[in-house]
PDB file of C-alpha atoms in Angstrom:
ATOM      1  CA  UNK A   1     -13.503  43.724 -13.466  1.00  0.00           C
ATOM      2  CA  UNK A   2     -12.367  40.260 -12.381  1.00  0.00           C
ATOM      3  CA  UNK A   3     -10.094  38.263 -14.663  1.00  0.00           C
ATOM      4  CA  UNK A   4     -11.173  34.664 -15.274  1.00  0.00           C
ATOM      5  CA  UNK A   5      -8.749  31.718 -15.231  1.00  0.00           C
ATOM      6  CA  UNK A   6      -9.039  31.133 -18.989  1.00  0.00           C
ATOM      7  CA  UNK A   7      -8.883  34.819 -19.969  1.00  0.00           C
ATOM      8  CA  UNK A   8      -5.688  36.276 -21.450  1.00  0.00           C
ATOM      9  CA  UNK A   9      -3.298  37.387 -18.717  1.00  0.00           C
ATOM     10  CA  UNK A  10      -3.515  41.142 -18.048  1.00  0.00           C
ATOM     11  CA  UNK A  11       0.312  41.373 -17.935  1.00  0.00           C
ATOM     12  CA  UNK A  12       0.326  40.910 -21.726  1.00  0.00           C
ATOM     13  CA  UNK A  13       2.719  37.921 -21.877  1.00  0.00           C
ATOM     14  CA  UNK A  14       2.609  36.031 -25.195  1.00  0.00           C
ATOM     15  CA  UNK A  15       3.421  32.456 -26.220  1.00  0.00           C
ATOM     16  CA  UNK A  16       6.186  31.887 -28.845  1.00  0.00           C
ATOM     17  CA  UNK A  17       3.485  31.588 -31.539  1.00  0.00           C
ATOM     18  CA  UNK A  18       2.084  35.060 -30.609  1.00  0.00           C
ATOM     19  CA  UNK A  19      -1.034  33.874 -28.753  1.00  0.00           C
ATOM     20  CA  UNK A  20      -1.700  35.443 -25.328  1.00  0.00           C
ATOM     21  CA  UNK A  21      -0.896  33.283 -22.291  1.00  0.00           C
ATOM     22  CA  UNK A  22      -3.883  32.299 -20.145  1.00  0.00           C
ATOM     23  CA  UNK A  23      -4.117  33.910 -16.735  1.00  0.00           C
ATOM     24  CA  UNK A  24      -4.090  30.503 -14.969  1.00  0.00           C
ATOM     25  CA  UNK A  25      -0.695  29.648 -16.558  1.00  0.00           C
ATOM     26  CA  UNK A  26       0.900  33.034 -15.897  1.00  0.00           C
ATOM     27  CA  UNK A  27      -0.031  35.344 -13.002  1.00  0.00           C
ATOM     28  CA  UNK A  28      -2.847  33.492 -11.181  1.00  0.00           C
ATOM     29  CA  UNK A  29      -0.477  32.085  -8.533  1.00  0.00           C
ATOM     30  CA  UNK A  30       0.988  35.575  -7.960  1.00  0.00           C
ATOM     31  CA  UNK A  31      -2.512  37.073  -7.604  1.00  0.00           C
ATOM     32  CA  UNK A  32      -3.462  34.518  -4.951  1.00  0.00           C
ATOM     33  CA  UNK A  33      -0.403  35.419  -2.855  1.00  0.00           C
ATOM     34  CA  UNK A  34      -0.974  39.179  -3.025  1.00  0.00           C
ATOM     35  CA  UNK A  35      -2.830  40.522   0.013  1.00  0.00           C
ATOM     36  CA  UNK A  36      -6.408  41.609  -0.584  1.00  0.00           C
ATOM     37  CA  UNK A  37      -7.030  45.162   0.636  1.00  0.00           C
ATOM     38  CA  UNK A  38      -9.422  45.390   3.575  1.00  0.00           C
ATOM     39  CA  UNK A  39     -12.792  46.884   2.829  1.00  0.00           C
ATOM     40  CA  UNK A  40     -13.783  50.106   4.453  1.00  0.00           C
ATOM     41  CA  UNK A  41     -15.149  49.373   7.898  1.00  0.00           C
ATOM     42  CA  UNK A  42     -18.835  50.156   8.284  1.00  0.00           C
ATOM     43  CA  UNK A  43     -20.175  50.999  11.703  1.00  0.00           C
ATOM     44  CA  UNK A  44     -23.823  51.205  12.642  1.00  0.00           C
ATOM     45  CA  UNK A  45     -24.796  52.973  15.830  1.00  0.00           C
ATOM     46  CA  UNK A  46     -28.057  52.126  17.560  1.00  0.00           C
ATOM     47  CA  UNK A  47     -29.693  53.762  20.521  1.00  0.00           C
ATOM     48  CA  UNK A  48     -32.615  52.653  22.654  1.00  0.00           C
ATOM     49  CA  UNK A  49     -34.799  55.125  20.756  1.00  0.00           C
ATOM     50  CA  UNK A  50     -34.382  53.005  17.619  1.00  0.00           C
ATOM     51  CA  UNK A  51     -36.248  50.131  19.300  1.00  0.00           C
ATOM     52  CA  UNK A  52     -39.271  52.087  20.576  1.00  0.00           C
ATOM     53  CA  UNK A  53     -42.119  51.865  18.084  1.00  0.00           C
ATOM     54  CA  UNK A  54     -45.805  52.718  17.596  1.00  0.00           C
ATOM     55  CA  UNK A  55     -48.517  52.790  18.856  1.00  0.00           C
ATOM     56  CA  UNK A  56     -47.581  55.660  21.156  1.00  0.00           C
ATOM     57  CA  UNK A  57     -49.597  56.543  24.256  1.00  0.00           C
ATOM     58  CA  UNK A  58     -49.322  59.346  26.800  1.00  0.00           C
ATOM     59  CA  UNK A  59     -46.436  58.682  29.209  1.00  0.00           C
ATOM     60  CA  UNK A  60     -47.544  58.309  32.873  1.00  0.00           C
ATOM     61  CA  UNK A  61     -44.510  60.335  34.001  1.00  0.00           C
ATOM     62  CA  UNK A  62     -43.996  63.193  31.477  1.00  0.00           C
ATOM     63  CA  UNK A  63     -47.491  63.026  29.825  1.00  0.00           C
ATOM     64  CA  UNK A  64     -46.060  63.357  26.296  1.00  0.00           C
ATOM     65  CA  UNK A  65     -47.426  61.026  23.632  1.00  0.00           C
ATOM     66  CA  UNK A  66     -44.097  59.195  23.263  1.00  0.00           C
ATOM     67  CA  UNK A  67     -44.785  56.043  25.334  1.00  0.00           C
ATOM     68  CA  UNK A  68     -44.178  53.273  22.758  1.00  0.00           C
ATOM     69  CA  UNK A  69     -43.634  49.544  22.507  1.00  0.00           C
ATOM     70  CA  UNK A  70     -40.257  47.873  23.000  1.00  0.00           C
ATOM     71  CA  UNK A  71     -40.070  44.247  21.869  1.00  0.00           C
ATOM     72  CA  UNK A  72     -37.581  42.054  23.685  1.00  0.00           C
ATOM     73  CA  UNK A  73     -35.655  39.031  22.432  1.00  0.00           C
ATOM     74  CA  UNK A  74     -38.354  36.749  23.850  1.00  0.00           C
ATOM     75  CA  UNK A  75     -40.502  37.177  20.763  1.00  0.00           C
ATOM     76  CA  UNK A  76     -43.493  39.171  19.555  1.00  0.00           C
ATOM     77  CA  UNK A  77     -45.541  38.391  22.675  1.00  0.00           C
ATOM     78  CA  UNK A  78     -42.787  39.686  24.952  1.00  0.00           C
ATOM     79  CA  UNK A  79     -42.745  43.482  25.103  1.00  0.00           C
ATOM     80  CA  UNK A  80     -42.721  46.453  27.429  1.00  0.00           C
ATOM     81  CA  UNK A  81     -43.448  50.148  27.063  1.00  0.00           C
ATOM     82  CA  UNK A  82     -40.878  52.906  27.285  1.00  0.00           C
ATOM     83  CA  UNK A  83     -41.038  56.669  26.882  1.00  0.00           C
ATOM     84  CA  UNK A  84     -39.039  58.147  24.018  1.00  0.00           C
ATOM     85  CA  UNK A  85     -38.475  61.387  25.980  1.00  0.00           C
ATOM     86  CA  UNK A  86     -38.027  60.636  29.705  1.00  0.00           C
ATOM     87  CA  UNK A  87     -37.141  56.888  29.472  1.00  0.00           C
ATOM     88  CA  UNK A  88     -39.889  55.841  31.881  1.00  0.00           C
ATOM     89  CA  UNK A  89     -40.469  52.075  31.641  1.00  0.00           C
ATOM     90  CA  UNK A  90     -43.512  49.919  32.258  1.00  0.00           C
ATOM     91  CA  UNK A  91     -43.759  46.157  31.760  1.00  0.00           C
TER      92      UNK A  91
END
């Protein structure tokens, strides 16, 4: 849980009157200097198969019903067909 600036300092330091010292007056500057641990690196792997989608048709080369649509970066009107099995392409 994150400590707010006006919350009591988690180190437990007290003022002379017995009140807890605010985090911003005590350890906030130390917390800003401390290095923040790096988050666990997440890696996503994609293959060409991830971009071939329905509707599937029979492939002209291998005749399996795995000849799907591949949309390019040009937009929704820009696509080609590619076989999921033998990688045959047709524009």
